[in-house]
Amino acid sequence: VKINNKFSVESDSNQWKLIESYEGIDNKTKLPKIFNKTTYHGRLDQALNSALDKNFKEQQNICDILKSIDLFKSDISKMLKDYIK
């Protein structure tokens, strides 16, 4: 389930997976490429908290953090509405 352009979550019978997409350089072609980093969590709230924490680390000041919280809350609300449909 896509949260936003950077994060998505998936689940299996044992855990939740938080998938973080980021752009890097492919070692072979030396061209830009989208990579995914997966972390594993026991519960959905833990996965979402991890995504929120990662978002905070990219912010420069408290105003940016507060804006990031609002955007993330909006993304989560949209994700849940789409998921429930």
Coordinates of C-alpha atoms in Angstrom, one line a residue:
V1 CA 0.0 0.0 0.0
K2 CA 1.6 3.3 -1.1
I3 CA 1.8 6.0 1.5
N4 CA 3.5 8.6 -0.7
N5 CA 6.2 8.8 -3.3
K6 CA 8.8 7.7 -0.8
F7 CA 7.2 5.1 1.4
S8 CA 4.9 2.1 1.0
V9 CA 3.9 -0.7 3.4
E10 CA 3.2 -4.4 2.8
S11 CA 2.4 -7.2 5.1
D12 CA 2.7 -10.9 5.2
S13 CA 1.5 -13.4 7.9
N14 CA 4.3 -12.4 10.3
Q15 CA 5.3 -8.8 9.8
W16 CA 4.9 -5.4 8.2
K17 CA 7.4 -4.2 5.7
L18 CA 8.2 -0.6 5.2
I19 CA 9.7 0.0 1.8
E20 CA 11.6 3.3 1.3
S21 CA 12.3 4.3 -2.3
Y22 CA 15.2 6.6 -3.0
E23 CA 17.2 7.7 -6.1
G24 CA 20.8 6.7 -6.4
I25 CA 23.4 5.9 -9.1
D26 CA 23.5 2.5 -10.6
N27 CA 27.0 1.1 -10.2
K28 CA 27.0 -0.6 -13.6
T29 CA 25.4 2.0 -15.9
K30 CA 26.3 5.1 -13.8
L31 CA 22.8 6.4 -14.5
P32 CA 20.2 7.5 -11.9
K33 CA 18.1 4.6 -10.6
I34 CA 15.4 4.1 -8.0
F35 CA 16.4 1.8 -5.2
N36 CA 14.3 0.3 -2.4
K37 CA 15.3 -0.2 1.2
T38 CA 13.0 -2.6 3.3
T39 CA 12.7 -2.6 7.0
Y40 CA 10.6 -5.1 9.0
H41 CA 8.2 -4.3 11.8
G42 CA 5.9 -6.4 14.0
R43 CA 3.0 -4.0 13.8
L44 CA 1.7 -1.4 11.3
D45 CA 2.1 1.5 13.8
Q46 CA 5.8 0.6 14.2
A47 CA 6.3 0.7 10.4
L48 CA 4.5 4.1 10.2
N49 CA 6.4 5.6 13.1
S50 CA 9.6 4.5 11.4
A51 CA 8.6 6.3 8.2
L52 CA 7.8 9.4 10.2
D53 CA 11.1 9.3 12.0
K54 CA 13.0 9.0 8.7
N55 CA 11.0 12.0 7.4
F56 CA 12.1 14.0 10.5
K57 CA 15.7 13.4 9.9
E58 CA 15.6 15.2 6.6
Q59 CA 14.1 18.4 8.0
Q60 CA 16.2 21.4 8.8
N61 CA 14.1 23.2 11.4
I62 CA 11.0 23.0 13.6
C63 CA 8.7 24.6 10.9
D64 CA 9.8 22.0 8.4
I65 CA 9.1 19.2 10.9
L66 CA 5.6 20.5 11.6
K67 CA 4.9 20.8 7.8
S68 CA 6.3 17.3 7.4
I69 CA 3.9 16.0 10.1
D70 CA 0.9 17.5 8.4
L71 CA 1.8 16.2 5.0
F72 CA 2.5 12.7 6.4
K73 CA -0.8 12.7 8.3
S74 CA -2.6 13.6 5.1
D75 CA -0.7 10.8 3.2
I76 CA -1.6 8.2 5.9
S77 CA -5.3 9.3 5.8
K78 CA -5.4 9.0 2.1
M79 CA -3.7 5.6 2.2
L80 CA -6.1 4.3 4.7
K81 CA -9.1 5.5 2.7
D82 CA -7.8 3.9 -0.4
Y83 CA -7.0 0.7 1.5
I84 CA -10.5 0.4 3.0
K85 CA -12.2 0.8 -0.4

